[in-house]
PDB file of C-alpha atoms and ligand atoms in Angstrom:
ATOM      1  CA  MET A 253     -17.556   9.776  -5.995  1.00  0.00           C
ATOM      2  CA  ASN A 254     -20.254  11.776  -4.253  1.00  0.00           C
ATOM      3  CA  PRO A 255     -18.516  14.588  -2.393  1.00  0.00           C
ATOM      4  CA  ASP A 256     -21.517  14.882  -0.049  1.00  0.00           C
ATOM      5  CA  ALA A 257     -21.423  11.225   0.892  1.00  0.00           C
ATOM      6  CA  SER A 258     -22.031  10.908   4.602  1.00  0.00           C
ATOM      7  CA  THR A 259     -19.158   9.969   6.852  1.00  0.00           C
ATOM      8  CA  ALA A 260     -21.572   9.034   9.643  1.00  0.00           C
ATOM      9  CA  ILE A 261     -20.320   5.890  11.345  1.00  0.00           C
ATOM     10  CA  PRO A 262     -22.926   3.246  12.307  1.00  0.00           C
ATOM     11  CA  PRO A 263     -23.049   2.882  16.114  1.00  0.00           C
ATOM     12  CA  GLU A 264     -22.935  -0.926  15.664  1.00  0.00           C
ATOM     13  CA  LEU A 265     -19.560  -0.538  13.956  1.00  0.00           C
ATOM     14  CA  ILE A 266     -18.226   1.524  16.857  1.00  0.00           C
ATOM     15  CA  ALA A 267     -19.510  -1.151  19.264  1.00  0.00           C
ATOM     16  CA  ALA A 268     -17.818  -3.910  17.229  1.00  0.00           C
ATOM     17  CA  LEU A 269     -14.531  -1.996  17.340  1.00  0.00           C
ATOM     18  CA  GLN A 270     -14.858  -1.475  21.085  1.00  0.00           C
ATOM     19  CA  GLN A 271     -15.246  -5.215  21.537  1.00  0.00           C
ATOM     20  CA  ALA A 272     -12.474  -6.254  19.147  1.00  0.00           C
ATOM     21  CA  ASP A 273      -9.256  -7.748  20.523  1.00  0.00           C
ATOM     22  CA  HIS A 274      -7.439  -7.737  17.184  1.00  0.00           C
ATOM     23  CA  VAL A 275      -8.134  -5.398  14.275  1.00  0.00           C
ATOM     24  CA  VAL A 276      -6.577  -5.748  10.831  1.00  0.00           C
ATOM     25  CA  VAL A 277      -6.409  -2.661   8.617  1.00  0.00           C
ATOM     26  CA  PHE A 278      -5.937  -3.785   5.020  1.00  0.00           C
ATOM     27  CA  THR A 279      -4.963  -0.873   2.765  1.00  0.00           C
ATOM     28  CA  GLY A 280      -4.462  -0.141  -0.922  1.00  0.00           C
ATOM     29  CA  ALA A 281      -3.536   2.790  -3.137  1.00  0.00           C
ATOM     30  CA  GLY A 282      -6.690   4.720  -2.105  1.00  0.00           C
ATOM     31  CA  VAL A 283      -5.362   5.346   1.407  1.00  0.00           C
ATOM     32  CA  SER A 284      -2.426   7.301  -0.020  1.00  0.00           C
ATOM     33  CA  ALA A 285      -4.445   9.087  -2.739  1.00  0.00           C
ATOM     34  CA  GLU A 286      -5.128  12.067  -0.470  1.00  0.00           C
ATOM     35  CA  SER A 287      -1.377  12.410   0.127  1.00  0.00           C
ATOM     36  CA  GLY A 288      -1.024  13.017  -3.618  1.00  0.00           C
ATOM     37  CA  ILE A 289       0.591   9.665  -4.393  1.00  0.00           C
ATOM     38  CA  PRO A 290      -0.454   8.587  -7.880  1.00  0.00           C
ATOM     39  CA  THR A 291      -1.578   4.982  -8.172  1.00  0.00           C
ATOM     40  CA  PHE A 292       0.575   2.521 -10.016  1.00  0.00           C
ATOM     41  CA  ARG A 293      -1.094   3.212 -13.351  1.00  0.00           C
ATOM     42  CA  GLU A 294      -1.474   6.984 -12.830  1.00  0.00           C
ATOM     43  CA  ALA A 295       2.305   7.156 -12.385  1.00  0.00           C
ATOM     44  CA  LEU A 296       2.736   6.547 -16.111  1.00  0.00           C
ATOM     45  CA  THR A 297       3.105  10.165 -17.149  1.00  0.00           C
ATOM     46  CA  GLY A 298       6.070  12.047 -18.602  1.00  0.00           C
ATOM     47  CA  LEU A 299       8.818   9.822 -19.924  1.00  0.00           C
ATOM     48  CA  TRP A 300       6.837   6.684 -19.132  1.00  0.00           C
ATOM     49  CA  GLN A 301       3.523   7.442 -20.795  1.00  0.00           C
ATOM     50  CA  ARG A 302       4.109   5.157 -23.764  1.00  0.00           C
ATOM     51  CA  PHE A 303       4.592   2.121 -21.533  1.00  0.00           C
ATOM     52  CA  ASP A 304       2.199  -0.240 -19.793  1.00  0.00           C
ATOM     53  CA  ALA A 305       2.720  -0.335 -16.042  1.00  0.00           C
ATOM     54  CA  GLU A 306       3.042  -4.082 -16.220  1.00  0.00           C
ATOM     55  CA  ASP A 307       5.808  -3.713 -18.823  1.00  0.00           C
ATOM     56  CA  LEU A 308       7.889  -1.675 -16.373  1.00  0.00           C
ATOM     57  CA  ALA A 309       7.258  -3.874 -13.370  1.00  0.00           C
ATOM     58  CA  THR A 310       8.832  -7.197 -14.279  1.00  0.00           C
ATOM     59  CA  PRO A 311      12.285  -8.756 -13.894  1.00  0.00           C
ATOM     60  CA  ASP A 312      12.479  -8.957 -17.705  1.00  0.00           C
ATOM     61  CA  ALA A 313      11.835  -5.229 -18.053  1.00  0.00           C
ATOM     62  CA  PHE A 314      14.729  -4.553 -15.664  1.00  0.00           C
ATOM     63  CA  ARG A 315      17.032  -6.924 -17.565  1.00  0.00           C
ATOM     64  CA  ARG A 316      16.054  -5.233 -20.837  1.00  0.00           C
ATOM     65  CA  ASP A 317      16.371  -1.589 -19.773  1.00  0.00           C
ATOM     66  CA  LYS A 318      17.681  -0.976 -16.254  1.00  0.00           C
ATOM     67  CA  GLU A 319      17.898   2.822 -16.623  1.00  0.00           C
ATOM     68  CA  LEU A 320      14.248   3.085 -17.635  1.00  0.00           C
ATOM     69  CA  VAL A 321      12.932   0.918 -14.804  1.00  0.00           C
ATOM     70  CA  TRP A 322      15.219   2.320 -12.090  1.00  0.00           C
ATOM     71  CA  GLY A 323      14.373   5.869 -13.224  1.00  0.00           C
ATOM     72  CA  TRP A 324      10.651   5.172 -12.965  1.00  0.00           C
ATOM     73  CA  TYR A 325      10.889   3.757  -9.447  1.00  0.00           C
ATOM     74  CA  GLU A 326      13.218   6.527  -8.287  1.00  0.00           C
ATOM     75  CA  TRP A 327      10.695   9.071  -9.571  1.00  0.00           C
ATOM     76  CA  ARG A 328       7.945   7.331  -7.618  1.00  0.00           C
ATOM     77  CA  ARG A 329      10.171   7.199  -4.527  1.00  0.00           C
ATOM     78  CA  MET A 330      10.800  10.962  -4.802  1.00  0.00           C
ATOM     79  CA  GLN A 331       7.055  11.598  -4.878  1.00  0.00           C
ATOM     80  CA  VAL A 332       6.635   9.602  -1.687  1.00  0.00           C
ATOM     81  CA  LEU A 333       9.543  11.371   0.036  1.00  0.00           C
ATOM     82  CA  ARG A 334       7.918  14.720  -0.742  1.00  0.00           C
ATOM     83  CA  ALA A 335       4.457  13.567   0.413  1.00  0.00           C
ATOM     84  CA  GLN A 336       3.053  13.579   3.939  1.00  0.00           C
ATOM     85  CA  PRO A 337       0.775  11.078   5.694  1.00  0.00           C
ATOM     86  CA  ASN A 338      -2.862  12.193   5.421  1.00  0.00           C
ATOM     87  CA  PRO A 339      -5.628  12.120   8.070  1.00  0.00           C
ATOM     88  CA  ALA A 340      -6.436   8.485   7.197  1.00  0.00           C
ATOM     89  CA  HIS A 341      -2.877   7.295   7.917  1.00  0.00           C
ATOM     90  CA  VAL A 342      -2.858   9.326  11.134  1.00  0.00           C
ATOM     91  CA  ALA A 343      -6.246   7.968  12.269  1.00  0.00           C
ATOM     92  CA  ILE A 344      -5.126   4.370  11.615  1.00  0.00           C
ATOM     93  CA  ALA A 345      -2.081   4.952  13.841  1.00  0.00           C
ATOM     94  CA  GLY A 346      -4.396   6.513  16.445  1.00  0.00           C
ATOM     95  CA  LEU A 347      -6.765   3.542  16.285  1.00  0.00           C
ATOM     96  CA  ALA A 348      -3.890   1.259  17.261  1.00  0.00           C
ATOM     97  CA  GLN A 349      -3.747   3.104  20.603  1.00  0.00           C
ATOM     98  CA  LEU A 350      -7.413   2.328  21.299  1.00  0.00           C
ATOM     99  CA  VAL A 351      -7.619  -1.415  20.570  1.00  0.00           C
ATOM    100  CA  PRO A 352      -5.586  -4.236  22.157  1.00  0.00           C
ATOM    101  CA  ARG A 353      -3.866  -5.154  18.884  1.00  0.00           C
ATOM    102  CA  LEU A 354      -3.868  -3.657  15.388  1.00  0.00           C
ATOM    103  CA  THR A 355      -2.019  -5.001  12.358  1.00  0.00           C
ATOM    104  CA  VAL A 356      -1.714  -2.926   9.194  1.00  0.00           C
ATOM    105  CA  VAL A 357      -1.478  -5.091   6.067  1.00  0.00           C
ATOM    106  CA  THR A 358      -0.718  -2.860   3.110  1.00  0.00           C
ATOM    107  CA  GLN A 359      -0.354  -3.347  -0.621  1.00  0.00           C
ATOM    108  CA  ASN A 360       1.333   0.045  -0.841  1.00  0.00           C
ATOM    109  CA  VAL A 361       5.054   0.437  -1.427  1.00  0.00           C
ATOM    110  CA  ASP A 362       5.225   3.830   0.311  1.00  0.00           C
ATOM    111  CA  ASP A 363       6.133   4.362   3.976  1.00  0.00           C
ATOM    112  CA  LEU A 364       3.285   6.695   4.928  1.00  0.00           C
ATOM    113  CA  HIS A 365       1.762   4.320   7.500  1.00  0.00           C
ATOM    114  CA  GLU A 366       5.069   4.176   9.355  1.00  0.00           C
ATOM    115  CA  ARG A 367       5.588   7.934   9.102  1.00  0.00           C
ATOM    116  CA  ALA A 368       2.105   8.447  10.596  1.00  0.00           C
ATOM    117  CA  GLY A 369       3.135   6.319  13.594  1.00  0.00           C
ATOM    118  CA  SER A 370       1.888   2.809  12.778  1.00  0.00           C
ATOM    119  CA  THR A 371       4.292   0.213  14.155  1.00  0.00           C
ATOM    120  CA  GLU A 372       2.957  -3.195  13.090  1.00  0.00           C
ATOM    121  CA  VAL A 373       2.955  -2.862   9.288  1.00  0.00           C
ATOM    122  CA  LEU A 374       3.166  -5.759   6.824  1.00  0.00           C
ATOM    123  CA  HIS A 375       4.172  -4.710   3.293  1.00  0.00           C
ATOM    124  CA  LEU A 376       2.778  -7.372   0.965  1.00  0.00           C
ATOM    125  CA  HIS A 377       4.227  -5.800  -2.180  1.00  0.00           C
ATOM    126  CA  GLY A 378       7.573  -4.665  -0.785  1.00  0.00           C
ATOM    127  CA  SER A 379       8.833  -1.117  -0.424  1.00  0.00           C
ATOM    128  CA  LEU A 380      10.245   1.656  -2.594  1.00  0.00           C
ATOM    129  CA  HIS A 381      12.624   2.359   0.277  1.00  0.00           C
ATOM    130  CA  ALA A 382      14.316  -1.039   0.534  1.00  0.00           C
ATOM    131  CA  PRO A 383      16.227  -1.667  -2.705  1.00  0.00           C
ATOM    132  CA  ARG A 384      18.425  -4.722  -3.016  1.00  0.00           C
ATOM    133  CA  CYS A 385      20.947  -6.248  -5.385  1.00  0.00           C
ATOM    134  CA  PHE A 386      19.416  -7.907  -8.464  1.00  0.00           C
ATOM    135  CA  ALA A 387      22.304 -10.421  -8.487  1.00  0.00           C
ATOM    136  CA  CYS A 388      23.036 -11.347  -4.850  1.00  0.00           C
ATOM    137  CA  GLY A 389      19.878 -10.078  -3.144  1.00  0.00           C
ATOM    138  CA  ARG A 390      21.645  -8.129  -0.403  1.00  0.00           C
ATOM    139  CA  ALA A 391      20.054  -4.918   0.860  1.00  0.00           C
ATOM    140  CA  HIS A 392      21.390  -1.651  -0.539  1.00  0.00           C
ATOM    141  CA  LEU A 393      21.486   1.558   1.474  1.00  0.00           C
ATOM    142  CA  LEU A 394      20.388   4.641  -0.449  1.00  0.00           C
ATOM    143  CA  PRO A 395      21.837   8.038   0.490  1.00  0.00           C
ATOM    144  CA  PRO A 396      19.511  10.090   2.716  1.00  0.00           C
ATOM    145  CA  GLY A 397      17.721  13.167   1.395  1.00  0.00           C
ATOM    146  CA  ILE A 398      15.508  13.855  -1.570  1.00  0.00           C
ATOM    147  CA  PRO A 399      17.408  13.834  -4.879  1.00  0.00           C
ATOM    148  CA  GLU A 400      16.484  16.434  -7.475  1.00  0.00           C
ATOM    149  CA  GLU A 401      14.107  15.014 -10.068  1.00  0.00           C
ATOM    150  CA  PRO A 402      12.936  16.763 -13.231  1.00  0.00           C
ATOM    151  CA  GLU A 403       9.188  16.941 -13.860  1.00  0.00           C
ATOM    152  CA  GLY A 404       8.142  13.660 -15.442  1.00  0.00           C
ATOM    153  CA  GLY A 405      11.279  11.884 -14.279  1.00  0.00           C
ATOM    154  CA  ARG A 406      14.297  10.657 -16.206  1.00  0.00           C
ATOM    155  CA  ARG A 407      16.283   7.549 -17.049  1.00  0.00           C
ATOM    156  CA  LEU A 408      18.752   6.756 -14.328  1.00  0.00           C
ATOM    157  CA  SER A 409      21.515   4.182 -13.893  1.00  0.00           C
ATOM    158  CA  PRO A 410      20.903   1.973 -10.871  1.00  0.00           C
ATOM    159  CA  PRO A 411      23.668   2.006  -8.252  1.00  0.00           C
ATOM    160  CA  SER A 412      26.026  -0.969  -7.975  1.00  0.00           C
ATOM    161  CA  CYS A 413      25.858  -3.417  -5.081  1.00  0.00           C
ATOM    162  CA  GLN A 414      28.575  -2.714  -2.446  1.00  0.00           C
ATOM    163  CA  HIS A 415      29.158  -6.476  -2.092  1.00  0.00           C
ATOM    164  CA  CYS A 416      29.152  -7.980  -5.579  1.00  0.00           C
ATOM    165  CA  GLY A 417      28.941  -5.023  -7.959  1.00  0.00           C
ATOM    166  CA  GLY A 418      25.613  -6.213  -9.404  1.00  0.00           C
ATOM    167  CA  PRO A 419      22.882  -3.747 -10.336  1.00  0.00           C
ATOM    168  CA  VAL A 420      20.570  -2.611  -7.540  1.00  0.00           C
ATOM    169  CA  ARG A 421      16.829  -3.128  -8.129  1.00  0.00           C
ATOM    170  CA  PRO A 422      13.765  -1.613  -6.460  1.00  0.00           C
ATOM    171  CA  GLY A 423      12.581  -3.499  -3.361  1.00  0.00           C
ATOM    172  CA  VAL A 424       9.063  -3.982  -4.687  1.00  0.00           C
ATOM    173  CA  VAL A 425       7.339  -7.189  -5.776  1.00  0.00           C
ATOM    174  CA  TRP A 426       7.186  -7.320  -9.563  1.00  0.00           C
ATOM    175  CA  PHE A 427       4.661  -9.154 -11.717  1.00  0.00           C
ATOM    176  CA  GLY A 428       5.626 -12.787 -11.953  1.00  0.00           C
ATOM    177  CA  GLU A 429       7.407 -12.697  -8.571  1.00  0.00           C
ATOM    178  CA  ALA A 430       6.216 -14.322  -5.365  1.00  0.00           C
ATOM    179  CA  LEU A 431       5.158 -12.158  -2.437  1.00  0.00           C
ATOM    180  CA  PRO A 432       7.572 -12.339   0.506  1.00  0.00           C
ATOM    181  CA  GLU A 433       6.557 -15.614   2.139  1.00  0.00           C
ATOM    182  CA  GLU A 434       6.936 -14.608   5.787  1.00  0.00           C
ATOM    183  CA  VAL A 435       4.992 -11.403   5.248  1.00  0.00           C
ATOM    184  CA  LEU A 436       2.184 -13.184   3.414  1.00  0.00           C
ATOM    185  CA  ASP A 437       1.975 -15.894   6.095  1.00  0.00           C
ATOM    186  CA  ALA A 438       1.832 -13.254   8.831  1.00  0.00           C
ATOM    187  CA  ALA A 439      -0.880 -11.355   6.943  1.00  0.00           C
ATOM    188  CA  PHE A 440      -2.996 -14.491   6.415  1.00  0.00           C
ATOM    189  CA  ALA A 441      -2.571 -15.424  10.085  1.00  0.00           C
ATOM    190  CA  ALA A 442      -3.632 -11.942  11.205  1.00  0.00           C
ATOM    191  CA  ALA A 443      -6.681 -12.073   8.899  1.00  0.00           C
ATOM    192  CA  GLU A 444      -7.713 -15.427  10.322  1.00  0.00           C
ATOM    193  CA  ALA A 445      -7.210 -14.312  13.923  1.00  0.00           C
ATOM    194  CA  CYS A 446      -8.802 -10.858  13.850  1.00  0.00           C
ATOM    195  CA  ASP A 447     -12.277  -9.886  15.040  1.00  0.00           C
ATOM    196  CA  LEU A 448     -12.681  -7.015  12.602  1.00  0.00           C
ATOM    197  CA  LEU A 449     -10.992  -6.122   9.312  1.00  0.00           C
ATOM    198  CA  LEU A 450     -11.109  -2.666   7.771  1.00  0.00           C
ATOM    199  CA  ALA A 451     -10.418  -2.702   4.002  1.00  0.00           C
ATOM    200  CA  ILE A 452      -9.463   0.847   3.039  1.00  0.00           C
ATOM    201  CA  GLY A 453      -8.824   2.187  -0.460  1.00  0.00           C
ATOM    202  CA  THR A 454      -8.398  -1.079  -2.292  1.00  0.00           C
ATOM    203  CA  SER A 455     -10.162  -2.414  -5.358  1.00  0.00           C
ATOM    204  CA  GLY A 456      -9.755  -5.938  -3.976  1.00  0.00           C
ATOM    205  CA  LEU A 457      -8.749  -7.265  -7.380  1.00  0.00           C
ATOM    206  CA  VAL A 458      -5.077  -8.133  -7.080  1.00  0.00           C
ATOM    207  CA  HIS A 459      -4.274 -11.613  -5.774  1.00  0.00           C
ATOM    208  CA  PRO A 460      -3.112 -13.100  -3.488  1.00  0.00           C
ATOM    209  CA  ALA A 461      -3.572  -9.910  -1.393  1.00  0.00           C
ATOM    210  CA  ALA A 462      -7.283  -9.814  -2.245  1.00  0.00           C
ATOM    211  CA  ARG A 463      -7.790 -13.072  -0.329  1.00  0.00           C
ATOM    212  CA  ILE A 464      -7.164 -11.306   2.953  1.00  0.00           C
ATOM    213  CA  PRO A 465     -10.663  -9.840   3.550  1.00  0.00           C
ATOM    214  CA  TRP A 466     -12.217 -13.147   2.460  1.00  0.00           C
ATOM    215  CA  LEU A 467     -10.072 -15.098   4.906  1.00  0.00           C
ATOM    216  CA  ALA A 468     -11.100 -12.766   7.719  1.00  0.00           C
ATOM    217  CA  LYS A 469     -14.756 -13.122   6.835  1.00  0.00           C
ATOM    218  CA  GLN A 470     -14.557 -16.905   6.591  1.00  0.00           C
ATOM    219  CA  ALA A 471     -12.952 -16.997  10.035  1.00  0.00           C
ATOM    220  CA  GLY A 472     -15.902 -15.033  11.469  1.00  0.00           C
ATOM    221  CA  ALA A 473     -14.558 -11.465  11.522  1.00  0.00           C
ATOM    222  CA  LYS A 474     -16.636  -8.456  10.602  1.00  0.00           C
ATOM    223  CA  VAL A 475     -15.413  -6.820   7.391  1.00  0.00           C
ATOM    224  CA  VAL A 476     -15.731  -3.060   6.956  1.00  0.00           C
ATOM    225  CA  GLN A 477     -14.912  -1.233   3.749  1.00  0.00           C
ATOM    226  CA  VAL A 478     -13.951   2.408   3.230  1.00  0.00           C
ATOM    227  CA  ASN A 479     -14.054   3.322  -0.452  1.00  0.00           C
ATOM    228  CA  PRO A 480     -15.845   6.032  -2.438  1.00  0.00           C
ATOM    229  CA  THR A 481     -16.561   3.618  -5.309  1.00  0.00           C
ATOM    230  CA  ALA A 482     -17.918   0.099  -5.729  1.00  0.00           C
ATOM    231  CA  THR A 483     -15.402  -2.737  -5.468  1.00  0.00           C
ATOM    232  CA  ALA A 484     -15.114  -6.500  -5.674  1.00  0.00           C
ATOM    233  CA  LEU A 485     -15.472  -6.576  -1.870  1.00  0.00           C
ATOM    234  CA  ASP A 486     -18.896  -4.905  -1.710  1.00  0.00           C
ATOM    235  CA  ASP A 487     -20.973  -8.039  -1.196  1.00  0.00           C
ATOM    236  CA  GLU A 488     -18.716  -9.370   1.514  1.00  0.00           C
ATOM    237  CA  CYS A 489     -18.776  -6.412   3.858  1.00  0.00           C
ATOM    238  CA  THR A 490     -20.781  -6.007   7.029  1.00  0.00           C
ATOM    239  CA  TRP A 491     -20.530  -2.235   6.524  1.00  0.00           C
ATOM    240  CA  THR A 492     -19.356  -0.161   3.560  1.00  0.00           C
ATOM    241  CA  LEU A 493     -18.544   3.499   4.157  1.00  0.00           C
ATOM    242  CA  ARG A 494     -18.779   5.033   0.715  1.00  0.00           C
ATOM    243  CA  SER A 495     -16.493   8.005   1.188  1.00  0.00           C
ATOM    244  CA  ALA A 496     -12.861   9.096   1.145  1.00  0.00           C
ATOM    245  CA  ALA A 497     -10.602   7.526   3.766  1.00  0.00           C
ATOM    246  CA  GLY A 498      -9.317  10.931   4.898  1.00  0.00           C
ATOM    247  CA  ALA A 499     -12.861  11.880   5.936  1.00  0.00           C
ATOM    248  CA  VAL A 500     -14.094   8.530   7.274  1.00  0.00           C
ATOM    249  CA  MET A 501     -11.150   7.434   9.394  1.00  0.00           C
ATOM    250  CA  PRO A 502     -10.940  10.544  11.633  1.00  0.00           C
ATOM    251  CA  SER A 503     -14.759  10.294  12.156  1.00  0.00           C
ATOM    252  CA  LEU A 504     -14.420   6.663  13.094  1.00  0.00           C
ATOM    253  CA  LEU A 505     -11.655   7.475  15.545  1.00  0.00           C
ATOM    254  CA  SER A 506     -13.618  10.248  17.228  1.00  0.00           C
ATOM    255  CA  GLY A 507     -16.681   7.951  17.414  1.00  0.00           C
ATOM    256  CA  LEU A 508     -14.536   5.435  19.244  1.00  0.00           C
ATOM    257  CA  CYS A 509     -13.218   8.071  21.651  1.00  0.00           C
ATOM    258  CA  GLN A 510     -16.752   9.035  22.810  1.00  0.00           C
ATOM    259  CA  PRO A 511     -17.584   7.680  26.268  1.00  0.00           C
ATOM    260  CA  LYS A 512     -19.369   4.293  26.079  1.00  0.00           C
TER     261      LYS A 512
HETATM  262  N1  APR B 183     -10.236   6.945  -0.021  1.00  0.00           N
HETATM  263  C1  APR B 183     -10.526   5.625  -0.108  1.00  0.00           C
HETATM  264  N2  APR B 183     -10.435   4.917  -1.243  1.00  0.00           N
HETATM  265  C2  APR B 183     -10.042   5.569  -2.343  1.00  0.00           C
HETATM  266  C3  APR B 183      -9.721   6.950  -2.339  1.00  0.00           C
HETATM  267  C4  APR B 183      -9.829   7.636  -1.107  1.00  0.00           C
HETATM  268  N3  APR B 183      -9.544   8.943  -0.995  1.00  0.00           N
HETATM  269  N4  APR B 183      -9.354   7.309  -3.597  1.00  0.00           N
HETATM  270  C5  APR B 183      -9.422   6.193  -4.350  1.00  0.00           C
HETATM  271  N5  APR B 183      -9.854   5.148  -3.608  1.00  0.00           N
HETATM  272  C6  APR B 183     -10.065   3.753  -4.022  1.00  0.00           C
HETATM  273  C7  APR B 183     -10.529   3.559  -5.430  1.00  0.00           C
HETATM  274  O1  APR B 183     -11.950   3.697  -5.519  1.00  0.00           O
HETATM  275  C8  APR B 183     -10.072   2.120  -5.714  1.00  0.00           C
HETATM  276  O2  APR B 183     -11.071   1.180  -5.353  1.00  0.00           O
HETATM  277  O3  APR B 183      -8.825   3.100  -3.953  1.00  0.00           O
HETATM  278  C9  APR B 183      -8.867   1.951  -4.786  1.00  0.00           C
HETATM  279  C10 APR B 183      -7.536   1.834  -5.483  1.00  0.00           C
HETATM  280  O4  APR B 183      -7.546   0.651  -6.243  1.00  0.00           O
HETATM  281  P1  APR B 183      -6.248   0.135  -7.022  1.00  0.00           P
HETATM  282  O5  APR B 183      -5.646   1.280  -7.794  1.00  0.00           O
HETATM  283  O6  APR B 183      -6.621  -1.105  -7.738  1.00  0.00           O
HETATM  284  O7  APR B 183      -5.226  -0.118  -5.848  1.00  0.00           O
HETATM  285  P2  APR B 183      -4.938  -1.415  -5.001  1.00  0.00           P
HETATM  286  O8  APR B 183      -6.219  -2.087  -4.611  1.00  0.00           O
HETATM  287  O9  APR B 183      -3.996  -0.979  -3.944  1.00  0.00           O
HETATM  288  O10 APR B 183      -4.171  -2.313  -6.060  1.00  0.00           O
HETATM  289  C11 APR B 183      -3.467  -3.437  -5.622  1.00  0.00           C
HETATM  290  O11 APR B 183      -2.321  -3.555  -7.755  1.00  0.00           O
HETATM  291  O12 APR B 183      -1.573  -1.859  -9.067  1.00  0.00           O
HETATM  292  C12 APR B 183      -1.178  -3.004  -8.389  1.00  0.00           C
HETATM  293  O13 APR B 183       0.705  -3.661  -7.133  1.00  0.00           O
HETATM  294  C13 APR B 183      -0.217  -2.607  -7.295  1.00  0.00           C
HETATM  295  O14 APR B 183      -0.387  -2.819  -4.878  1.00  0.00           O
HETATM  296  C14 APR B 183      -1.115  -2.534  -6.050  1.00  0.00           C
HETATM  297  C15 APR B 183      -2.152  -3.599  -6.345  1.00  0.00           C
END
């Protein structure tokens, strides 16, 4: 990443945003990077460093070693609870006040968009904050507050379901599992209906989520990317802003607030 990369926003992009009736903001791990949230693979430190991320994120892994998997997700949840939304999350929530409709479609399992004030948020890959029973599927309420966690995390027994006594699992989508159908349908519909899609902090590699910018483009929307490095989306974008989201998004918002 070039730290001097310009965050200048093309005036044509500001004009396109001013004319848009529906904006989709499609986000990935990069939007939370400046809040200090490690990406999925970066979270494999401490106790978990001898594992592959994909070996911890499957139903089989949970069946095999519940304490290991629950401990890893609880450690990640603690990191999110201690983190704060960054200027990119805040600017996205601010943008929603300036356009007729804005839908956030996120691959992230944190709640930083909501904590920044975004209200229409579709979580394609579930949430660290919505665990449910592995046996009966019913939602499980976690106690409020931030539990103490040792550096690097620890193995932890999952709680038992209040209804059936089954083990509680993280509310995220694991490898080999389908994305929540209603959420995916709503995200595809938003992509096909929007005038402009902003893809922020995503490598655009993980399917089916990665179809979303392509669907928007095929339906005639302008696609804008915010990412300091090259991605699979590069050739599809009307504009690419090659810089960190926490710098670009506030600039974009202030550009939009200038008198026309
Ligand atoms: N601002 C904008 N983009 C950033 C920043 C930043 N400050 N820092 C990093 N990035 C970019 C990286 O350049 C990279 O392209 O964020 C992207 C993160 O890519 P991935 O780690 O592949 O994250 P994501 O696209 O969200 O992955 C999708 O894959 O790991 C699984 O299920 C997990 O939901 C996740 C999915």
